């Protein structure tokens, strides 16, 4: 966000396109978005032009003028959980954002800043309590009095082009995209498909395209189109502003229009948050009958390079060096696939050793469901008077096993994972597990229980990004304390 201690900020252009001057107190600027602004430099004081990132952890300042310094008001600490609570109330059990009655097919009808940042827009003030109860109309007052007259925050409804921006005569085509993703796994897509899973979108020179986007995720997405400016269709009608970045907040349904006027080529359309783009949140618009690009010697190699971004596997690993053994895991994962291996290595024959390896693929838009194939190997020397049985009355092989399995995991509410698998000898195992239960800022808890009669509970204190102190009790390996290293 951008604020000026010296008074109003006058916005005169956005993404290099002129707009009629509009005065505001604050701008919330998306990644790669640009604004031209005018501020008044005082004669005898120095006023702070303050920019603050979304997480409020840092800030940067430019002091305008000379003399006594006048600081801009520092933004309050981010009310992360208040904002997330309000966002959760807008999500159904399938993970879809709930559009309110009367809001479908309408562009920029809500200012989601009031939901995501209640502490800086004034929405959490007592005088707004009645507005919160009114339902639909509580979420949108796009005028300059959006937060009770205290703060004027720029939004796209305020932008008006100085001249008409209607597109030239030509055939029209309409495209619709749903902005999708998974915050837990941090994968992002359009219509649940990444760049490598889709063909190029072919367009013809001279046609006009209307793109309607609905953000069905809990993150904002600044969508950018290479090589073209587009109209952000708002209440200004013929004078809707021209931009090349549109920041789409959760639950928003926005419409852009552009004329296909380039002589040819491929043009990338993507979310400009780097991690979202690299995970495949984009499409390629390609002009029909485009001449070959002399800089690309092999089109297939170039396409493979583009597709490699969202197919790349990323490594995660951790190991607990504990008094009762080594307990760890390693995982290779990308947008769809997951390869995980877990191990528990004891210091004697009674504690033994075991490993489980699963190769799975996530299914569905929210990626809650993952079928897998696996291999389970374990050895533990135990003195049993008779063969143990699992919860289903089958001979329990948890102390001596070398078997393949077929199974699946599913993410339940509260981030509890249920896992079921059938081994090649017919034995069945069900398991419930939850990791990283936040007890405090640095303290995490976890548990595991399954039908083989195994269970585990742990507490972990985070020392630094890669190091934690952990204590746990395991039904097979007993009590242990150790140092956990995470990569």
PDB file of C-alpha atoms in Angstrom, residues 82-360:
ATOM      1  CA  UNK A  82      -9.756 -11.873  11.484  1.00  0.00           C
ATOM      2  CA  UNK A  83      -9.406 -11.593   7.725  1.00  0.00           C
ATOM      3  CA  UNK A  84      -9.068 -15.358   7.286  1.00  0.00           C
ATOM      4  CA  UNK A  85     -12.122 -15.969   9.469  1.00  0.00           C
ATOM      5  CA  UNK A  86     -14.224 -13.724   7.265  1.00  0.00           C
ATOM      6  CA  UNK A  87     -12.842 -15.428   4.156  1.00  0.00           C
ATOM      7  CA  UNK A  88     -13.628 -18.872   5.583  1.00  0.00           C
ATOM      8  CA  UNK A  89     -17.227 -17.811   6.158  1.00  0.00           C
ATOM      9  CA  UNK A  90     -17.451 -17.184   2.416  1.00  0.00           C
ATOM     10  CA  UNK A  91     -16.327 -20.719   1.493  1.00  0.00           C
ATOM     11  CA  UNK A  92     -18.474 -23.840   1.244  1.00  0.00           C
ATOM     12  CA  UNK A  93     -17.459 -27.364   2.278  1.00  0.00           C
ATOM     13  CA  UNK A  94     -16.173 -28.108  -1.246  1.00  0.00           C
ATOM     14  CA  UNK A  95     -13.705 -25.233  -1.058  1.00  0.00           C
ATOM     15  CA  UNK A  96     -15.658 -22.962  -3.414  1.00  0.00           C
ATOM     16  CA  UNK A  97     -16.069 -19.276  -2.700  1.00  0.00           C
ATOM     17  CA  UNK A  98     -19.773 -18.481  -2.229  1.00  0.00           C
ATOM     18  CA  UNK A  99     -21.128 -15.807  -4.548  1.00  0.00           C
ATOM     19  CA  UNK A 100     -23.771 -13.722  -2.822  1.00  0.00           C
ATOM     20  CA  UNK A 101     -27.262 -13.255  -4.210  1.00  0.00           C
ATOM     21  CA  UNK A 102     -27.426 -10.658  -6.956  1.00  0.00           C
ATOM     22  CA  UNK A 103     -23.663 -10.532  -7.437  1.00  0.00           C
ATOM     23  CA  UNK A 104     -23.190 -13.002 -10.246  1.00  0.00           C
ATOM     24  CA  UNK A 105     -21.887 -11.631 -13.545  1.00  0.00           C
ATOM     25  CA  UNK A 106     -21.118  -8.266 -11.952  1.00  0.00           C
ATOM     26  CA  UNK A 107     -17.673  -6.726 -12.079  1.00  0.00           C
ATOM     27  CA  UNK A 108     -15.951  -5.140  -9.050  1.00  0.00           C
ATOM     28  CA  UNK A 109     -19.206  -5.002  -7.089  1.00  0.00           C
ATOM     29  CA  UNK A 110     -17.429  -5.747  -3.824  1.00  0.00           C
ATOM     30  CA  UNK A 111     -14.321  -4.149  -2.434  1.00  0.00           C
ATOM     31  CA  UNK A 112     -12.641  -7.218  -0.977  1.00  0.00           C
ATOM     32  CA  UNK A 113     -10.087  -4.937   0.666  1.00  0.00           C
ATOM     33  CA  UNK A 114     -12.673  -4.503   3.424  1.00  0.00           C
ATOM     34  CA  UNK A 115     -12.550  -8.249   4.040  1.00  0.00           C
ATOM     35  CA  UNK A 116      -8.848  -8.903   3.623  1.00  0.00           C
ATOM     36  CA  UNK A 117      -7.696  -5.754   5.432  1.00  0.00           C
ATOM     37  CA  UNK A 118     -10.414  -4.745   7.938  1.00  0.00           C
ATOM     38  CA  UNK A 119      -7.925  -2.918  10.149  1.00  0.00           C
ATOM     39  CA  UNK A 120      -6.925  -0.377   7.474  1.00  0.00           C
ATOM     40  CA  UNK A 121     -10.236   0.138   5.709  1.00  0.00           C
ATOM     41  CA  UNK A 122     -12.262   0.787   8.847  1.00  0.00           C
ATOM     42  CA  UNK A 123     -14.634  -2.092   8.177  1.00  0.00           C
ATOM     43  CA  UNK A 124     -14.063  -3.556  11.637  1.00  0.00           C
ATOM     44  CA  UNK A 125     -15.161  -0.383  13.414  1.00  0.00           C
ATOM     45  CA  UNK A 126     -18.303  -0.491  15.596  1.00  0.00           C
ATOM     46  CA  UNK A 127     -20.137   1.989  13.378  1.00  0.00           C
ATOM     47  CA  UNK A 128     -20.001  -0.585  10.594  1.00  0.00           C
ATOM     48  CA  UNK A 129     -21.572  -3.327  12.691  1.00  0.00           C
ATOM     49  CA  UNK A 130     -24.989  -2.853  11.150  1.00  0.00           C
ATOM     50  CA  UNK A 131     -23.520  -2.952   7.653  1.00  0.00           C
ATOM     51  CA  UNK A 132     -22.088  -6.377   8.369  1.00  0.00           C
ATOM     52  CA  UNK A 133     -25.577  -7.677   9.101  1.00  0.00           C
ATOM     53  CA  UNK A 134     -27.109  -6.350   5.895  1.00  0.00           C
ATOM     54  CA  UNK A 135     -25.646  -9.087   3.712  1.00  0.00           C
ATOM     55  CA  UNK A 136     -25.080  -8.306   0.065  1.00  0.00           C
ATOM     56  CA  UNK A 137     -24.882  -4.528   0.301  1.00  0.00           C
ATOM     57  CA  UNK A 138     -22.513  -4.661   3.251  1.00  0.00           C
ATOM     58  CA  UNK A 139     -19.720  -5.782   0.960  1.00  0.00           C
ATOM     59  CA  UNK A 140     -19.844  -3.048  -1.636  1.00  0.00           C
ATOM     60  CA  UNK A 141     -19.790   0.663  -1.346  1.00  0.00           C
ATOM     61  CA  UNK A 142     -17.403   1.542  -4.091  1.00  0.00           C
ATOM     62  CA  UNK A 143     -17.665   5.293  -3.532  1.00  0.00           C
ATOM     63  CA  UNK A 144     -15.108   7.498  -1.846  1.00  0.00           C
ATOM     64  CA  UNK A 145     -16.817   6.905   1.498  1.00  0.00           C
ATOM     65  CA  UNK A 146     -16.067   3.199   1.457  1.00  0.00           C
ATOM     66  CA  UNK A 147     -14.946   3.106   5.065  1.00  0.00           C
ATOM     67  CA  UNK A 148     -17.191   5.561   6.763  1.00  0.00           C
ATOM     68  CA  UNK A 149     -15.444   8.601   5.280  1.00  0.00           C
ATOM     69  CA  UNK A 150     -12.198   7.940   7.158  1.00  0.00           C
ATOM     70  CA  UNK A 151     -10.059   6.453   4.406  1.00  0.00           C
ATOM     71  CA  UNK A 152     -10.438   6.664   0.645  1.00  0.00           C
ATOM     72  CA  UNK A 153      -8.792   3.622  -0.932  1.00  0.00           C
ATOM     73  CA  UNK A 154      -8.432   3.446  -4.699  1.00  0.00           C
ATOM     74  CA  UNK A 155     -10.351   0.744  -6.534  1.00  0.00           C
ATOM     75  CA  UNK A 156     -11.049   0.103 -10.201  1.00  0.00           C
ATOM     76  CA  UNK A 157     -14.526   1.608 -10.098  1.00  0.00           C
ATOM     77  CA  UNK A 158     -12.926   5.019  -9.537  1.00  0.00           C
ATOM     78  CA  UNK A 159     -10.838   4.854 -12.714  1.00  0.00           C
ATOM     79  CA  UNK A 160     -12.262   6.658 -15.752  1.00  0.00           C
ATOM     80  CA  UNK A 161     -10.489   7.063 -19.072  1.00  0.00           C
ATOM     81  CA  UNK A 162     -10.271  10.639 -20.446  1.00  0.00           C
ATOM     82  CA  UNK A 163     -11.711   9.490 -23.781  1.00  0.00           C
ATOM     83  CA  UNK A 164     -13.872   6.634 -25.001  1.00  0.00           C
ATOM     84  CA  UNK A 165     -12.148   3.261 -25.035  1.00  0.00           C
ATOM     85  CA  UNK A 166     -14.639   1.253 -27.100  1.00  0.00           C
ATOM     86  CA  UNK A 167     -12.925  -1.405 -29.182  1.00  0.00           C
ATOM     87  CA  UNK A 168     -12.899  -1.154 -32.995  1.00  0.00           C
ATOM     88  CA  UNK A 169     -15.492  -2.851 -35.148  1.00  0.00           C
ATOM     89  CA  UNK A 170     -14.936  -6.558 -35.534  1.00  0.00           C
ATOM     90  CA  UNK A 171     -16.182 -10.006 -34.554  1.00  0.00           C
ATOM     91  CA  UNK A 172     -16.439 -10.733 -30.829  1.00  0.00           C
ATOM     92  CA  UNK A 173     -15.466 -13.816 -28.874  1.00  0.00           C
ATOM     93  CA  UNK A 174     -16.013 -14.465 -25.168  1.00  0.00           C
ATOM     94  CA  UNK A 175     -13.772 -16.572 -22.938  1.00  0.00           C
ATOM     95  CA  UNK A 176     -14.332 -17.486 -19.301  1.00  0.00           C
ATOM     96  CA  UNK A 177     -11.742 -18.521 -16.753  1.00  0.00           C
ATOM     97  CA  UNK A 178     -12.058 -19.627 -13.157  1.00  0.00           C
ATOM     98  CA  UNK A 179      -9.020 -18.782 -11.060  1.00  0.00           C
ATOM     99  CA  UNK A 180      -8.325 -21.917  -9.044  1.00  0.00           C
ATOM    100  CA  UNK A 181      -5.700 -23.136  -6.620  1.00  0.00           C
ATOM    101  CA  UNK A 182      -4.769 -24.903  -3.427  1.00  0.00           C
ATOM    102  CA  UNK A 183      -3.310 -22.786  -0.635  1.00  0.00           C
ATOM    103  CA  UNK A 184      -2.193 -25.799   1.390  1.00  0.00           C
ATOM    104  CA  UNK A 185      -0.073 -27.270  -1.429  1.00  0.00           C
ATOM    105  CA  UNK A 186       0.441 -23.842  -3.040  1.00  0.00           C
ATOM    106  CA  UNK A 187      -0.458 -24.817  -6.597  1.00  0.00           C
ATOM    107  CA  UNK A 188      -2.328 -22.427  -8.900  1.00  0.00           C
ATOM    108  CA  UNK A 189      -4.204 -22.820 -12.171  1.00  0.00           C
ATOM    109  CA  UNK A 190      -6.952 -21.595 -14.488  1.00  0.00           C
ATOM    110  CA  UNK A 191      -9.996 -23.885 -14.632  1.00  0.00           C
ATOM    111  CA  UNK A 192      -7.896 -26.406 -12.656  1.00  0.00           C
ATOM    112  CA  UNK A 193      -5.493 -26.755 -15.590  1.00  0.00           C
ATOM    113  CA  UNK A 194      -1.932 -25.500 -15.743  1.00  0.00           C
ATOM    114  CA  UNK A 195      -0.071 -24.272 -18.823  1.00  0.00           C
ATOM    115  CA  UNK A 196       1.440 -27.673 -19.659  1.00  0.00           C
ATOM    116  CA  UNK A 197      -2.011 -29.308 -19.635  1.00  0.00           C
ATOM    117  CA  UNK A 198      -3.611 -26.958 -22.180  1.00  0.00           C
ATOM    118  CA  UNK A 199      -3.241 -26.009 -25.822  1.00  0.00           C
ATOM    119  CA  UNK A 200      -2.592 -22.484 -26.983  1.00  0.00           C
ATOM    120  CA  UNK A 201      -5.693 -20.311 -27.402  1.00  0.00           C
ATOM    121  CA  UNK A 202      -5.838 -19.396 -31.078  1.00  0.00           C
ATOM    122  CA  UNK A 203      -7.020 -15.878 -31.947  1.00  0.00           C
ATOM    123  CA  UNK A 204      -7.458 -13.994 -35.218  1.00  0.00           C
ATOM    124  CA  UNK A 205      -6.122 -10.557 -35.986  1.00  0.00           C
ATOM    125  CA  UNK A 206      -9.002  -8.072 -36.052  1.00  0.00           C
ATOM    126  CA  UNK A 207     -11.280  -9.846 -33.594  1.00  0.00           C
ATOM    127  CA  UNK A 208     -12.263  -8.532 -30.176  1.00  0.00           C
ATOM    128  CA  UNK A 209     -12.047 -10.736 -27.117  1.00  0.00           C
ATOM    129  CA  UNK A 210     -13.981 -10.441 -23.890  1.00  0.00           C
ATOM    130  CA  UNK A 211     -12.528 -12.376 -20.941  1.00  0.00           C
ATOM    131  CA  UNK A 212     -14.614 -12.945 -17.812  1.00  0.00           C
ATOM    132  CA  UNK A 213     -12.675 -14.187 -14.790  1.00  0.00           C
ATOM    133  CA  UNK A 214     -13.997 -15.397 -11.457  1.00  0.00           C
ATOM    134  CA  UNK A 215     -11.556 -15.772  -8.573  1.00  0.00           C
ATOM    135  CA  UNK A 216     -12.568 -18.974  -6.801  1.00  0.00           C
ATOM    136  CA  UNK A 217      -9.506 -18.989  -4.565  1.00  0.00           C
ATOM    137  CA  UNK A 218      -8.557 -17.271  -1.311  1.00  0.00           C
ATOM    138  CA  UNK A 219      -5.694 -15.256  -2.805  1.00  0.00           C
ATOM    139  CA  UNK A 220      -5.618 -12.182  -5.014  1.00  0.00           C
ATOM    140  CA  UNK A 221      -4.281 -12.666  -8.531  1.00  0.00           C
ATOM    141  CA  UNK A 222      -2.852  -9.795 -10.633  1.00  0.00           C
ATOM    142  CA  UNK A 223      -3.548 -11.077 -14.149  1.00  0.00           C
ATOM    143  CA  UNK A 224      -1.335  -9.672 -16.912  1.00  0.00           C
ATOM    144  CA  UNK A 225      -1.573  -9.927 -20.707  1.00  0.00           C
ATOM    145  CA  UNK A 226       1.606  -9.484 -22.722  1.00  0.00           C
ATOM    146  CA  UNK A 227       1.618  -7.213 -25.753  1.00  0.00           C
ATOM    147  CA  UNK A 228      -1.868  -5.754 -25.303  1.00  0.00           C
ATOM    148  CA  UNK A 229      -3.697  -3.199 -23.208  1.00  0.00           C
ATOM    149  CA  UNK A 230      -7.236  -4.169 -22.234  1.00  0.00           C
ATOM    150  CA  UNK A 231     -10.367  -2.412 -21.051  1.00  0.00           C
ATOM    151  CA  UNK A 232     -11.315  -3.067 -17.434  1.00  0.00           C
ATOM    152  CA  UNK A 233     -15.080  -2.978 -17.823  1.00  0.00           C
ATOM    153  CA  UNK A 234     -16.558  -0.983 -14.949  1.00  0.00           C
ATOM    154  CA  UNK A 235     -19.421   1.441 -14.282  1.00  0.00           C
ATOM    155  CA  UNK A 236     -17.739   4.129 -16.406  1.00  0.00           C
ATOM    156  CA  UNK A 237     -19.163   2.453 -19.513  1.00  0.00           C
ATOM    157  CA  UNK A 238     -17.619   3.847 -22.709  1.00  0.00           C
ATOM    158  CA  UNK A 239     -14.911   5.422 -20.560  1.00  0.00           C
ATOM    159  CA  UNK A 240     -13.782   2.211 -18.847  1.00  0.00           C
ATOM    160  CA  UNK A 241     -10.038   2.474 -18.165  1.00  0.00           C
ATOM    161  CA  UNK A 242      -7.280   0.796 -20.143  1.00  0.00           C
ATOM    162  CA  UNK A 243      -4.758  -1.334 -18.231  1.00  0.00           C
ATOM    163  CA  UNK A 244      -2.543  -4.374 -18.715  1.00  0.00           C
ATOM    164  CA  UNK A 245      -2.766  -5.665 -15.114  1.00  0.00           C
ATOM    165  CA  UNK A 246      -5.988  -6.411 -13.266  1.00  0.00           C
ATOM    166  CA  UNK A 247      -5.792  -7.430  -9.617  1.00  0.00           C
ATOM    167  CA  UNK A 248      -8.630  -9.887  -9.001  1.00  0.00           C
ATOM    168  CA  UNK A 249      -9.479 -10.403  -5.354  1.00  0.00           C
ATOM    169  CA  UNK A 250     -11.243 -13.463  -3.894  1.00  0.00           C
ATOM    170  CA  UNK A 251     -14.888 -13.806  -4.954  1.00  0.00           C
ATOM    171  CA  UNK A 252     -14.557 -11.098  -7.587  1.00  0.00           C
ATOM    172  CA  UNK A 253     -15.840 -11.575 -11.123  1.00  0.00           C
ATOM    173  CA  UNK A 254     -14.097  -9.159 -13.461  1.00  0.00           C
ATOM    174  CA  UNK A 255     -14.384  -8.521 -17.185  1.00  0.00           C
ATOM    175  CA  UNK A 256     -11.674  -7.309 -19.533  1.00  0.00           C
ATOM    176  CA  UNK A 257     -11.794  -6.675 -23.285  1.00  0.00           C
ATOM    177  CA  UNK A 258      -8.998  -6.337 -25.808  1.00  0.00           C
ATOM    178  CA  UNK A 259      -8.574  -6.028 -29.564  1.00  0.00           C
ATOM    179  CA  UNK A 260      -6.335  -8.545 -31.315  1.00  0.00           C
ATOM    180  CA  UNK A 261      -4.282  -6.013 -33.270  1.00  0.00           C
ATOM    181  CA  UNK A 262      -0.787  -7.518 -33.228  1.00  0.00           C
ATOM    182  CA  UNK A 263       0.639  -8.871 -36.502  1.00  0.00           C
ATOM    183  CA  UNK A 264       1.136 -12.302 -34.946  1.00  0.00           C
ATOM    184  CA  UNK A 265       3.037 -14.233 -32.337  1.00  0.00           C
ATOM    185  CA  UNK A 266       2.387 -15.934 -29.004  1.00  0.00           C
ATOM    186  CA  UNK A 267       1.367 -13.781 -26.030  1.00  0.00           C
ATOM    187  CA  UNK A 268       1.446 -14.963 -22.432  1.00  0.00           C
ATOM    188  CA  UNK A 269      -1.527 -14.338 -20.122  1.00  0.00           C
ATOM    189  CA  UNK A 270      -0.677 -15.140 -16.506  1.00  0.00           C
ATOM    190  CA  UNK A 271      -0.815 -14.269 -12.830  1.00  0.00           C
ATOM    191  CA  UNK A 272       2.086 -11.936 -12.110  1.00  0.00           C
ATOM    192  CA  UNK A 273       2.851 -13.366  -8.671  1.00  0.00           C
ATOM    193  CA  UNK A 274       5.997 -15.283  -9.589  1.00  0.00           C
ATOM    194  CA  UNK A 275       5.223 -18.471  -7.646  1.00  0.00           C
ATOM    195  CA  UNK A 276       1.713 -18.609  -9.124  1.00  0.00           C
ATOM    196  CA  UNK A 277       3.040 -18.133 -12.660  1.00  0.00           C
ATOM    197  CA  UNK A 278       5.750 -20.766 -12.208  1.00  0.00           C
ATOM    198  CA  UNK A 279       3.190 -23.283 -10.951  1.00  0.00           C
ATOM    199  CA  UNK A 280       1.273 -22.911 -14.223  1.00  0.00           C
ATOM    200  CA  UNK A 281      -1.359 -20.219 -13.652  1.00  0.00           C
ATOM    201  CA  UNK A 282      -1.580 -18.929 -17.191  1.00  0.00           C
ATOM    202  CA  UNK A 283      -2.448 -19.443 -20.849  1.00  0.00           C
ATOM    203  CA  UNK A 284      -0.844 -18.624 -24.195  1.00  0.00           C
ATOM    204  CA  UNK A 285      -2.765 -16.597 -26.791  1.00  0.00           C
ATOM    205  CA  UNK A 286      -1.485 -17.319 -30.301  1.00  0.00           C
ATOM    206  CA  UNK A 287      -2.384 -15.529 -33.531  1.00  0.00           C
ATOM    207  CA  UNK A 288      -3.453 -17.792 -36.366  1.00  0.00           C
ATOM    208  CA  UNK A 289      -1.144 -17.943 -39.394  1.00  0.00           C
ATOM    209  CA  UNK A 290       1.664 -16.224 -37.505  1.00  0.00           C
ATOM    210  CA  UNK A 291       5.018 -16.131 -39.306  1.00  0.00           C
ATOM    211  CA  UNK A 292       7.730 -18.247 -37.732  1.00  0.00           C
ATOM    212  CA  UNK A 293       9.786 -16.560 -35.041  1.00  0.00           C
ATOM    213  CA  UNK A 294      13.394 -16.518 -36.339  1.00  0.00           C
ATOM    214  CA  UNK A 295      14.711 -16.531 -32.755  1.00  0.00           C
ATOM    215  CA  UNK A 296      13.098 -19.921 -32.045  1.00  0.00           C
ATOM    216  CA  UNK A 297      14.966 -22.643 -33.894  1.00  0.00           C
ATOM    217  CA  UNK A 298      12.928 -25.559 -32.523  1.00  0.00           C
ATOM    218  CA  UNK A 299       9.318 -24.915 -31.508  1.00  0.00           C
ATOM    219  CA  UNK A 300       9.001 -28.241 -29.692  1.00  0.00           C
ATOM    220  CA  UNK A 301      12.042 -27.562 -27.534  1.00  0.00           C
ATOM    221  CA  UNK A 302      10.707 -24.084 -26.724  1.00  0.00           C
ATOM    222  CA  UNK A 303       7.327 -25.498 -25.748  1.00  0.00           C
ATOM    223  CA  UNK A 304       8.961 -28.101 -23.517  1.00  0.00           C
ATOM    224  CA  UNK A 305      10.864 -25.302 -21.817  1.00  0.00           C
ATOM    225  CA  UNK A 306       7.624 -23.425 -21.147  1.00  0.00           C
ATOM    226  CA  UNK A 307       5.895 -26.549 -19.849  1.00  0.00           C
ATOM    227  CA  UNK A 308       8.798 -27.513 -17.610  1.00  0.00           C
ATOM    228  CA  UNK A 309       7.984 -24.797 -15.067  1.00  0.00           C
ATOM    229  CA  UNK A 310       4.766 -26.326 -13.740  1.00  0.00           C
ATOM    230  CA  UNK A 311       6.079 -29.885 -14.115  1.00  0.00           C
ATOM    231  CA  UNK A 312       9.158 -29.309 -11.980  1.00  0.00           C
ATOM    232  CA  UNK A 313       9.496 -31.443  -8.865  1.00  0.00           C
ATOM    233  CA  UNK A 314      10.435 -29.820  -5.562  1.00  0.00           C
ATOM    234  CA  UNK A 315      12.190 -31.549  -2.679  1.00  0.00           C
ATOM    235  CA  UNK A 316      11.223 -31.427   0.975  1.00  0.00           C
ATOM    236  CA  UNK A 317      12.916 -33.497   3.688  1.00  0.00           C
ATOM    237  CA  UNK A 318      13.203 -33.702   7.464  1.00  0.00           C
ATOM    238  CA  UNK A 319      14.792 -35.998  10.018  1.00  0.00           C
ATOM    239  CA  UNK A 320      14.423 -36.200  13.787  1.00  0.00           C
ATOM    240  CA  UNK A 321      17.650 -37.293  15.477  1.00  0.00           C
ATOM    241  CA  UNK A 322      16.092 -38.594  18.690  1.00  0.00           C
ATOM    242  CA  UNK A 323      17.098 -40.636  21.708  1.00  0.00           C
ATOM    243  CA  UNK A 324      14.908 -43.559  20.603  1.00  0.00           C
ATOM    244  CA  UNK A 325      15.877 -43.567  16.914  1.00  0.00           C
ATOM    245  CA  UNK A 326      15.810 -41.641  13.650  1.00  0.00           C
ATOM    246  CA  UNK A 327      12.404 -40.606  12.349  1.00  0.00           C
ATOM    247  CA  UNK A 328      12.147 -38.792   9.024  1.00  0.00           C
ATOM    248  CA  UNK A 329      10.673 -38.307   5.573  1.00  0.00           C
ATOM    249  CA  UNK A 330      11.574 -37.067   2.095  1.00  0.00           C
ATOM    250  CA  UNK A 331       9.113 -35.857  -0.526  1.00  0.00           C
ATOM    251  CA  UNK A 332       9.318 -34.966  -4.207  1.00  0.00           C
ATOM    252  CA  UNK A 333       6.190 -33.225  -5.463  1.00  0.00           C
ATOM    253  CA  UNK A 334       4.890 -31.072  -8.296  1.00  0.00           C
ATOM    254  CA  UNK A 335       1.472 -29.768  -9.297  1.00  0.00           C
ATOM    255  CA  UNK A 336      -0.084 -33.236  -9.643  1.00  0.00           C
ATOM    256  CA  UNK A 337       2.365 -35.895  -8.428  1.00  0.00           C
ATOM    257  CA  UNK A 338       3.725 -36.783  -5.012  1.00  0.00           C
ATOM    258  CA  UNK A 339       6.517 -39.239  -4.157  1.00  0.00           C
ATOM    259  CA  UNK A 340       6.990 -39.690  -0.413  1.00  0.00           C
ATOM    260  CA  UNK A 341       9.213 -41.969   1.635  1.00  0.00           C
ATOM    261  CA  UNK A 342       9.064 -42.189   5.438  1.00  0.00           C
ATOM    262  CA  UNK A 343      11.443 -44.042   7.716  1.00  0.00           C
ATOM    263  CA  UNK A 344      11.877 -44.972  11.375  1.00  0.00           C
ATOM    264  CA  UNK A 345      15.250 -46.428  12.343  1.00  0.00           C
ATOM    265  CA  UNK A 346      15.715 -47.819  15.846  1.00  0.00           C
ATOM    266  CA  UNK A 347      18.963 -48.368  17.700  1.00  0.00           C
ATOM    267  CA  UNK A 348      18.321 -52.053  18.528  1.00  0.00           C
ATOM    268  CA  UNK A 349      16.453 -55.087  17.206  1.00  0.00           C
ATOM    269  CA  UNK A 350      13.445 -54.474  19.411  1.00  0.00           C
ATOM    270  CA  UNK A 351      12.906 -51.006  17.937  1.00  0.00           C
ATOM    271  CA  UNK A 352      13.894 -52.316  14.512  1.00  0.00           C
ATOM    272  CA  UNK A 353      13.472 -50.308  11.332  1.00  0.00           C
ATOM    273  CA  UNK A 354      10.741 -49.545   8.839  1.00  0.00           C
ATOM    274  CA  UNK A 355      10.089 -47.530   5.702  1.00  0.00           C
ATOM    275  CA  UNK A 356       7.030 -46.665   3.648  1.00  0.00           C
ATOM    276  CA  UNK A 357       7.156 -45.294   0.106  1.00  0.00           C
ATOM    277  CA  UNK A 358       4.120 -43.976  -1.770  1.00  0.00           C
ATOM    278  CA  UNK A 359       3.764 -42.678  -5.331  1.00  0.00           C
ATOM    279  CA  UNK A 360       0.475 -40.839  -5.812  1.00  0.00           C
TER     280      UNK A 360
END
